[in-house]
PDB file of C-alpha atoms in Angstrom:
ATOM      1  CA  MET N 484     -18.289 -57.343 -79.214  1.00  0.00           C
ATOM      2  CA  ILE N 485     -18.426 -53.367 -80.708  1.00  0.00           C
ATOM      3  CA  TYR N 486     -17.207 -50.709 -78.443  1.00  0.00           C
ATOM      4  CA  LEU N 487     -17.864 -46.783 -79.264  1.00  0.00           C
ATOM      5  CA  LEU N 488     -16.001 -44.073 -77.690  1.00  0.00           C
ATOM      6  CA  HIS N 489     -17.352 -40.470 -78.784  1.00  0.00           C
ATOM      7  CA  GLY N 490     -17.713 -37.178 -77.919  1.00  0.00           C
ATOM      8  CA  ASP N 491     -16.082 -33.651 -77.954  1.00  0.00           C
ATOM      9  CA  HIS N 492     -13.948 -34.452 -74.350  1.00  0.00           C
ATOM     10  CA  ILE N 493     -11.386 -36.226 -76.527  1.00  0.00           C
ATOM     11  CA  VAL N 494      -8.911 -36.010 -73.780  1.00  0.00           C
ATOM     12  CA  SER N 495     -11.102 -38.363 -71.735  1.00  0.00           C
ATOM     13  CA  SER N 496     -12.199 -40.517 -74.755  1.00  0.00           C
ATOM     14  CA  ARG N 497      -8.533 -41.079 -75.937  1.00  0.00           C
ATOM     15  CA  ALA N 498      -7.314 -42.044 -72.341  1.00  0.00           C
ATOM     16  CA  ALA N 499      -9.784 -44.481 -71.911  1.00  0.00           C
ATOM     17  CA  LEU N 500      -9.062 -46.129 -75.566  1.00  0.00           C
ATOM     18  CA  THR N 501      -5.304 -45.886 -74.533  1.00  0.00           C
ATOM     19  CA  GLN N 502      -6.142 -47.861 -71.558  1.00  0.00           C
ATOM     20  CA  ARG N 503      -7.854 -50.664 -73.319  1.00  0.00           C
ATOM     21  CA  ILE N 504      -5.043 -50.817 -75.847  1.00  0.00           C
ATOM     22  CA  ASP N 505      -2.713 -50.974 -72.774  1.00  0.00           C
ATOM     23  CA  ASP N 506      -4.700 -53.341 -70.806  1.00  0.00           C
ATOM     24  CA  THR N 507      -5.169 -55.843 -73.509  1.00  0.00           C
ATOM     25  CA  LYS N 508      -1.520 -55.546 -74.560  1.00  0.00           C
ATOM     26  CA  LYS N 509      -0.417 -56.848 -71.074  1.00  0.00           C
ATOM     27  CA  GLN N 510      -2.527 -59.860 -71.385  1.00  0.00           C
ATOM     28  CA  GLY N 511      -0.373 -60.864 -74.166  1.00  0.00           C
ATOM     29  CA  LYS N 512      -2.751 -60.194 -76.938  1.00  0.00           C
ATOM     30  CA  GLU N 513      -2.630 -58.432 -80.207  1.00  0.00           C
ATOM     31  CA  VAL N 514      -3.917 -54.992 -80.828  1.00  0.00           C
ATOM     32  CA  ARG N 515      -4.715 -53.911 -84.547  1.00  0.00           C
ATOM     33  CA  GLN N 516      -4.843 -50.021 -84.773  1.00  0.00           C
ATOM     34  CA  LEU N 517      -6.636 -48.817 -88.228  1.00  0.00           C
ATOM     35  CA  ASP N 518      -6.887 -45.237 -89.458  1.00  0.00           C
ATOM     36  CA  GLY N 519     -10.826 -44.906 -90.331  1.00  0.00           C
ATOM     37  CA  ASN N 520     -10.165 -42.219 -92.254  1.00  0.00           C
ATOM     38  CA  ILE N 521      -8.244 -44.150 -95.310  1.00  0.00           C
ATOM     39  CA  ILE N 522      -9.608 -47.592 -94.439  1.00  0.00           C
ATOM     40  CA  ASP N 523     -12.111 -49.306 -97.201  1.00  0.00           C
ATOM     41  CA  ALA N 524     -14.124 -52.485 -97.244  1.00  0.00           C
ATOM     42  CA  LEU N 525     -11.614 -54.954 -98.294  1.00  0.00           C
ATOM     43  CA  SER N 526      -8.712 -53.944 -95.445  1.00  0.00           C
ATOM     44  CA  LEU N 527     -11.438 -53.809 -92.905  1.00  0.00           C
ATOM     45  CA  THR N 528     -12.739 -56.978 -93.503  1.00  0.00           C
ATOM     46  CA  GLN N 529      -8.960 -58.313 -93.700  1.00  0.00           C
ATOM     47  CA  ALA N 530      -8.208 -56.701 -90.509  1.00  0.00           C
ATOM     48  CA  LEU N 531     -11.191 -57.942 -88.652  1.00  0.00           C
ATOM     49  CA  GLU N 532     -11.055 -61.525 -90.011  1.00  0.00           C
ATOM     50  CA  SER N 533      -7.567 -62.635 -90.230  1.00  0.00           C
ATOM     51  CA  SER N 534      -6.399 -64.834 -87.333  1.00  0.00           C
ATOM     52  CA  SER N 535      -4.321 -63.543 -84.416  1.00  0.00           C
ATOM     53  CA  LEU N 536      -0.430 -64.212 -84.522  1.00  0.00           C
ATOM     54  CA  PHE N 537      -0.785 -64.933 -81.035  1.00  0.00           C
ATOM     55  CA  GLY N 538      -4.032 -66.896 -80.789  1.00  0.00           C
ATOM     56  CA  GLY N 539      -7.051 -65.963 -78.417  1.00  0.00           C
ATOM     57  CA  THR N 540      -8.780 -62.740 -79.253  1.00  0.00           C
ATOM     58  CA  VAL N 541      -7.800 -59.428 -80.968  1.00  0.00           C
ATOM     59  CA  LEU N 542      -8.396 -55.969 -80.286  1.00  0.00           C
ATOM     60  CA  VAL N 543      -8.972 -53.777 -83.433  1.00  0.00           C
ATOM     61  CA  ALA N 544      -9.159 -50.041 -82.702  1.00  0.00           C
ATOM     62  CA  ILE N 545     -10.205 -47.667 -85.703  1.00  0.00           C
ATOM     63  CA  GLU N 546     -10.260 -44.193 -85.135  1.00  0.00           C
ATOM     64  CA  GLY N 547     -12.306 -42.100 -86.837  1.00  0.00           C
ATOM     65  CA  LEU N 548     -14.597 -44.315 -89.090  1.00  0.00           C
ATOM     66  CA  LEU N 549     -17.964 -43.113 -88.620  1.00  0.00           C
ATOM     67  CA  THR N 550     -16.971 -39.427 -88.666  1.00  0.00           C
ATOM     68  CA  LYS N 551     -15.596 -40.236 -92.147  1.00  0.00           C
ATOM     69  CA  LEU N 552     -18.896 -42.097 -93.295  1.00  0.00           C
ATOM     70  CA  GLY N 553     -20.944 -39.156 -92.430  1.00  0.00           C
ATOM     71  CA  LYS N 554     -24.241 -38.952 -94.596  1.00  0.00           C
ATOM     72  CA  LYS N 555     -22.692 -41.777 -96.799  1.00  0.00           C
ATOM     73  CA  GLU N 556     -25.671 -44.265 -96.046  1.00  0.00           C
ATOM     74  CA  LYS N 557     -24.503 -46.947 -98.708  1.00  0.00           C
ATOM     75  CA  GLN N 558     -20.954 -46.971 -97.622  1.00  0.00           C
ATOM     76  CA  ALA N 559     -21.819 -46.569 -93.925  1.00  0.00           C
ATOM     77  CA  VAL N 560     -24.251 -49.819 -94.308  1.00  0.00           C
ATOM     78  CA  LEU N 561     -21.353 -51.904 -96.002  1.00  0.00           C
ATOM     79  CA  LEU N 562     -18.851 -51.013 -93.436  1.00  0.00           C
ATOM     80  CA  THR N 563     -21.198 -51.507 -90.241  1.00  0.00           C
ATOM     81  CA  ASP N 564     -22.300 -54.831 -91.576  1.00  0.00           C
ATOM     82  CA  ILE N 565     -18.397 -55.979 -91.864  1.00  0.00           C
ATOM     83  CA  LEU N 566     -18.078 -54.736 -88.042  1.00  0.00           C
ATOM     84  CA  LYS N 567     -21.382 -56.669 -86.920  1.00  0.00           C
ATOM     85  CA  ARG N 568     -20.517 -59.514 -88.675  1.00  0.00           C
ATOM     86  CA  SER N 569     -17.071 -59.937 -86.643  1.00  0.00           C
ATOM     87  CA  ALA N 570     -18.094 -58.516 -83.550  1.00  0.00           C
ATOM     88  CA  GLU N 571     -18.886 -62.185 -81.625  1.00  0.00           C
ATOM     89  CA  ALA N 572     -15.168 -63.167 -82.559  1.00  0.00           C
ATOM     90  CA  THR N 573     -13.277 -59.879 -82.585  1.00  0.00           C
ATOM     91  CA  ASP N 574     -13.565 -57.291 -80.178  1.00  0.00           C
ATOM     92  CA  ILE N 575     -13.772 -53.467 -81.971  1.00  0.00           C
ATOM     93  CA  MET N 576     -13.069 -50.207 -80.482  1.00  0.00           C
ATOM     94  CA  LEU N 577     -14.181 -47.535 -82.312  1.00  0.00           C
ATOM     95  CA  TRP N 578     -13.101 -43.969 -81.310  1.00  0.00           C
ATOM     96  CA  GLU N 579     -14.709 -40.786 -82.479  1.00  0.00           C
ATOM     97  CA  GLY N 580     -13.714 -37.027 -82.142  1.00  0.00           C
ATOM     98  CA  LYS N 581     -16.939 -35.822 -81.961  1.00  0.00           C
ATOM     99  CA  GLU N 582     -20.720 -37.255 -80.654  1.00  0.00           C
ATOM    100  CA  ILE N 583     -21.989 -39.551 -83.534  1.00  0.00           C
ATOM    101  CA  GLY N 584     -25.783 -39.307 -84.280  1.00  0.00           C
ATOM    102  CA  LYS N 585     -28.521 -42.305 -83.584  1.00  0.00           C
ATOM    103  CA  THR N 586     -28.631 -42.686 -87.246  1.00  0.00           C
ATOM    104  CA  LEU N 587     -25.235 -44.017 -87.259  1.00  0.00           C
ATOM    105  CA  THR N 588     -24.905 -45.616 -83.861  1.00  0.00           C
ATOM    106  CA  ALA N 589     -28.147 -47.565 -84.684  1.00  0.00           C
ATOM    107  CA  LEU N 590     -26.180 -49.066 -87.598  1.00  0.00           C
ATOM    108  CA  LEU N 591     -23.919 -50.675 -85.395  1.00  0.00           C
ATOM    109  CA  GLY N 592     -26.723 -53.230 -84.052  1.00  0.00           C
ATOM    110  CA  PRO N 593     -28.498 -53.870 -80.770  1.00  0.00           C
ATOM    111  CA  LYS N 594     -25.401 -54.820 -78.497  1.00  0.00           C
ATOM    112  CA  PRO N 595     -22.934 -52.125 -78.883  1.00  0.00           C
ATOM    113  CA  SER N 596     -21.273 -50.765 -75.753  1.00  0.00           C
ATOM    114  CA  ILE N 597     -21.396 -47.048 -76.113  1.00  0.00           C
ATOM    115  CA  GLN N 598     -19.674 -44.408 -74.112  1.00  0.00           C
ATOM    116  CA  LEU N 599     -20.483 -40.801 -74.793  1.00  0.00           C
ATOM    117  CA  TYR N 600     -17.847 -38.248 -73.508  1.00  0.00           C
ATOM    118  CA  LYS N 601     -19.106 -34.676 -73.404  1.00  0.00           C
ATOM    119  CA  THR N 602     -16.909 -31.453 -72.425  1.00  0.00           C
ATOM    120  CA  PRO N 603     -18.430 -30.040 -68.929  1.00  0.00           C
ATOM    121  CA  VAL N 604     -21.045 -27.051 -69.747  1.00  0.00           C
ATOM    122  CA  VAL N 605     -18.828 -24.928 -67.296  1.00  0.00           C
ATOM    123  CA  ILE N 606     -16.055 -25.045 -69.894  1.00  0.00           C
ATOM    124  CA  PHE N 607     -18.323 -24.087 -72.875  1.00  0.00           C
ATOM    125  CA  LYS N 608     -19.450 -21.173 -70.796  1.00  0.00           C
ATOM    126  CA  PHE N 609     -16.224 -19.837 -69.681  1.00  0.00           C
ATOM    127  CA  LEU N 610     -15.066 -20.074 -73.546  1.00  0.00           C
ATOM    128  CA  ASP N 611     -18.117 -18.146 -74.600  1.00  0.00           C
ATOM    129  CA  GLY N 612     -17.567 -15.747 -71.877  1.00  0.00           C
ATOM    130  CA  ILE N 613     -14.272 -14.396 -73.230  1.00  0.00           C
ATOM    131  CA  ALA N 614     -14.411 -10.547 -73.638  1.00  0.00           C
ATOM    132  CA  PRO N 615     -12.270  -7.729 -72.784  1.00  0.00           C
ATOM    133  CA  GLY N 616     -12.682  -6.411 -69.247  1.00  0.00           C
ATOM    134  CA  ARG N 617     -14.006  -9.660 -68.021  1.00  0.00           C
ATOM    135  CA  ALA N 618     -10.876 -11.093 -66.278  1.00  0.00           C
ATOM    136  CA  PRO N 619     -12.286 -11.472 -62.451  1.00  0.00           C
ATOM    137  CA  MET N 620     -15.368 -13.371 -64.132  1.00  0.00           C
ATOM    138  CA  LEU N 621     -13.160 -15.100 -66.117  1.00  0.00           C
ATOM    139  CA  VAL N 622     -10.877 -16.298 -63.724  1.00  0.00           C
ATOM    140  CA  SER N 623     -13.482 -17.505 -61.620  1.00  0.00           C
ATOM    141  CA  LEU N 624     -15.185 -19.551 -64.400  1.00  0.00           C
ATOM    142  CA  LEU N 625     -11.701 -20.718 -64.879  1.00  0.00           C
ATOM    143  CA  ARG N 626     -11.351 -22.098 -61.380  1.00  0.00           C
ATOM    144  CA  GLU N 627     -14.472 -23.666 -61.760  1.00  0.00           C
ATOM    145  CA  ALA N 628     -13.689 -25.192 -65.090  1.00  0.00           C
ATOM    146  CA  LEU N 629     -10.600 -26.403 -63.282  1.00  0.00           C
ATOM    147  CA  ALA N 630     -12.143 -28.276 -60.770  1.00  0.00           C
ATOM    148  CA  VAL N 631     -13.704 -30.684 -63.295  1.00  0.00           C
ATOM    149  CA  ASP N 632     -11.329 -30.920 -65.933  1.00  0.00           C
ATOM    150  CA  ALA N 633      -7.498 -30.640 -66.865  1.00  0.00           C
ATOM    151  CA  ALA N 634      -5.737 -27.590 -67.341  1.00  0.00           C
ATOM    152  CA  GLU N 635      -4.027 -28.985 -70.348  1.00  0.00           C
ATOM    153  CA  LEU N 636      -7.667 -29.631 -72.160  1.00  0.00           C
ATOM    154  CA  ILE N 637      -8.744 -26.243 -70.920  1.00  0.00           C
ATOM    155  CA  PHE N 638      -5.512 -24.573 -72.747  1.00  0.00           C
ATOM    156  CA  THR N 639      -6.246 -26.713 -75.651  1.00  0.00           C
ATOM    157  CA  LEU N 640      -9.652 -25.302 -75.814  1.00  0.00           C
ATOM    158  CA  LEU N 641      -8.452 -21.622 -75.204  1.00  0.00           C
ATOM    159  CA  VAL N 642      -5.793 -21.796 -78.271  1.00  0.00           C
ATOM    160  CA  ARG N 643      -8.565 -22.936 -80.825  1.00  0.00           C
ATOM    161  CA  ARG N 644     -11.008 -20.735 -79.814  1.00  0.00           C
ATOM    162  CA  VAL N 645      -8.606 -17.689 -79.887  1.00  0.00           C
ATOM    163  CA  ARG N 646      -7.389 -18.990 -83.474  1.00  0.00           C
ATOM    164  CA  HIS N 647     -11.179 -19.119 -84.286  1.00  0.00           C
ATOM    165  CA  LEU N 648     -11.904 -15.739 -83.470  1.00  0.00           C
ATOM    166  CA  ILE N 649      -8.740 -14.465 -85.593  1.00  0.00           C
ATOM    167  CA  GLN N 650     -10.079 -16.039 -88.336  1.00  0.00           C
ATOM    168  CA  LEU N 651     -13.525 -14.690 -87.869  1.00  0.00           C
ATOM    169  CA  ARG N 652     -12.419 -11.353 -87.413  1.00  0.00           C
ATOM    170  CA  ASP N 653     -10.609 -12.001 -90.882  1.00  0.00           C
ATOM    171  CA  ASN N 654     -14.262 -12.902 -92.546  1.00  0.00           C
ATOM    172  CA  VAL N 655     -12.879 -16.619 -92.552  1.00  0.00           C
ATOM    173  CA  THR N 656     -15.129 -19.393 -91.316  1.00  0.00           C
ATOM    174  CA  PRO N 657     -13.103 -21.947 -89.891  1.00  0.00           C
ATOM    175  CA  GLU N 658     -13.491 -25.590 -91.262  1.00  0.00           C
ATOM    176  CA  GLY N 659     -15.598 -27.825 -89.128  1.00  0.00           C
ATOM    177  CA  LEU N 660     -17.920 -25.083 -87.438  1.00  0.00           C
ATOM    178  CA  GLN N 661     -22.031 -25.034 -87.914  1.00  0.00           C
ATOM    179  CA  ALA N 662     -23.454 -21.705 -88.991  1.00  0.00           C
ATOM    180  CA  TRP N 663     -24.891 -20.904 -85.763  1.00  0.00           C
ATOM    181  CA  GLN N 664     -21.293 -21.834 -84.085  1.00  0.00           C
ATOM    182  CA  ALA N 665     -19.816 -19.476 -86.481  1.00  0.00           C
ATOM    183  CA  ALA N 666     -22.536 -16.549 -85.993  1.00  0.00           C
ATOM    184  CA  ARG N 667     -22.172 -16.599 -82.217  1.00  0.00           C
ATOM    185  CA  LEU N 668     -18.039 -16.604 -82.405  1.00  0.00           C
ATOM    186  CA  THR N 669     -18.381 -13.863 -84.871  1.00  0.00           C
ATOM    187  CA  SER N 670     -20.217 -11.785 -82.584  1.00  0.00           C
ATOM    188  CA  GLN N 671     -17.603 -12.529 -79.901  1.00  0.00           C
ATOM    189  CA  ALA N 672     -14.786 -11.879 -82.407  1.00  0.00           C
ATOM    190  CA  LYS N 673     -16.129  -8.385 -82.835  1.00  0.00           C
ATOM    191  CA  SER N 674     -15.543  -7.547 -79.199  1.00  0.00           C
ATOM    192  CA  PHE N 675     -11.534  -7.376 -79.837  1.00  0.00           C
ATOM    193  CA  THR N 676      -9.739  -5.868 -82.265  1.00  0.00           C
ATOM    194  CA  MET N 677      -7.453  -7.943 -84.456  1.00  0.00           C
ATOM    195  CA  ASP N 678      -4.293  -6.619 -83.042  1.00  0.00           C
ATOM    196  CA  LYS N 679      -5.637  -7.910 -79.575  1.00  0.00           C
ATOM    197  CA  LEU N 680      -6.429 -11.361 -80.687  1.00  0.00           C
ATOM    198  CA  LEU N 681      -2.803 -11.661 -82.288  1.00  0.00           C
ATOM    199  CA  SER N 682      -1.588 -10.488 -79.134  1.00  0.00           C
ATOM    200  CA  MET N 683      -3.561 -13.303 -77.277  1.00  0.00           C
ATOM    201  CA  GLU N 684      -2.475 -15.888 -79.675  1.00  0.00           C
ATOM    202  CA  LYS N 685       1.320 -15.009 -79.121  1.00  0.00           C
ATOM    203  CA  LYS N 686       1.077 -15.128 -75.645  1.00  0.00           C
ATOM    204  CA  LEU N 687      -0.759 -18.495 -75.480  1.00  0.00           C
ATOM    205  CA  PHE N 688       2.103 -19.615 -77.717  1.00  0.00           C
ATOM    206  CA  ALA N 689       4.893 -18.427 -75.444  1.00  0.00           C
ATOM    207  CA  ILE N 690       2.863 -20.140 -72.487  1.00  0.00           C
ATOM    208  CA  ASP N 691       3.117 -23.554 -74.453  1.00  0.00           C
ATOM    209  CA  ILE N 692       6.694 -23.191 -75.226  1.00  0.00           C
ATOM    210  CA  SER N 693       7.300 -22.426 -71.581  1.00  0.00           C
ATOM    211  CA  ILE N 694       5.302 -25.283 -70.377  1.00  0.00           C
ATOM    212  CA  LYS N 695       6.884 -27.752 -72.599  1.00  0.00           C
ATOM    213  CA  THR N 696      10.566 -26.912 -72.232  1.00  0.00           C
ATOM    214  CA  GLY N 697       9.894 -26.756 -68.371  1.00  0.00           C
ATOM    215  CA  THR N 698      11.004 -22.816 -68.218  1.00  0.00           C
ATOM    216  CA  SER N 699       7.759 -21.876 -66.897  1.00  0.00           C
ATOM    217  CA  PRO N 700       7.887 -20.453 -62.897  1.00  0.00           C
ATOM    218  CA  PHE N 701       3.995 -21.195 -62.625  1.00  0.00           C
ATOM    219  CA  PRO N 702       2.102 -24.219 -63.264  1.00  0.00           C
ATOM    220  CA  LEU N 703      -0.125 -24.319 -66.358  1.00  0.00           C
ATOM    221  CA  ALA N 704      -3.299 -23.488 -64.481  1.00  0.00           C
ATOM    222  CA  GLN N 705      -1.701 -20.533 -62.733  1.00  0.00           C
ATOM    223  CA  GLN N 706      -0.287 -19.318 -65.946  1.00  0.00           C
ATOM    224  CA  LEU N 707      -3.926 -19.327 -67.601  1.00  0.00           C
ATOM    225  CA  GLU N 708      -4.939 -17.103 -64.641  1.00  0.00           C
ATOM    226  CA  LEU N 709      -2.294 -14.701 -65.331  1.00  0.00           C
ATOM    227  CA  PHE N 710      -3.021 -14.438 -69.053  1.00  0.00           C
ATOM    228  CA  PHE N 711      -6.683 -13.461 -67.977  1.00  0.00           C
ATOM    229  CA  VAL N 712      -5.258 -10.837 -65.924  1.00  0.00           C
ATOM    230  CA  ASP N 713      -2.769  -9.631 -68.164  1.00  0.00           C
ATOM    231  CA  MET N 714      -4.575  -9.716 -71.226  1.00  0.00           C
ATOM    232  CA  LEU N 715      -8.592  -9.034 -70.448  1.00  0.00           C
ATOM    233  CA  GLN N 716      -7.745  -6.578 -67.816  1.00  0.00           C
ATOM    234  CA  LEU N 717     -10.211  -3.080 -68.362  1.00  0.00           C
TER     235      LEU N 717
END
C-alpha cells in the first residue's frame, strides 16, 4: 500500500514517519529508506521489488520524491507507475516537506492513504504580525501558537522568517518563495532596519546555543516571550 505524509507541518509529519519506521523495525520487518531527490527508475524498482532479507513485508520510506518530480510529467508517470506496481506486495511510505498538489497525488492511484499536515493558522498570523512596537500583541499570539504546537517548531519558523526578512531587506529573494510570498514579506521587512534584523538574528542564535547547551535559565517558550519584549518593544 502507498502512504503519503505531506504538508508544511514537517515536525508532525516527520514524527509520524519516524513512528511508523520504529514500529516496523520492532515487528522484525525490514525498512529501506531512500532519498527521493537522487533516486531513478532502476534503483526505485530494485528497492521495491527485491525480496526482504527477513522474509515478509518490506517498508520502503522515500523522502522528497514527489517534490522533486514537480512538473516533470513523464518522469512522474514513470516513477509513480513503479510505485503502484509494487504497492500490493510492499508498504511504501512517501514523505514530503510541502503540500503536494492533486495532479501528482492522482498519479498514486485510487487507494493511497494520504495525510496532510498543515501548520496552524495562528502560527502564520503570529509570524506575519512581527513588527517593531508590537511586543504585547506578539506575546499574546505566541501564547496562542504555543497552545497548539511545540516551542521548537515555532522557534524554527521564527528563525527562518527573520532570515528571509534579512535577505529581502538586502533585495535578495529567498529560494523557494512564491512571488506573492516575497511581496508580502518584503513589505514586512521594510518595517525594520537591517541593523535591527541582524540584531534579532544574533539574539535568536544565542537562544539556540543556550537551549542546546543547557545553559539557559528559562525554557524555550519563556525565552521566546522575552525575545519579543526585548527586541520589539516601543
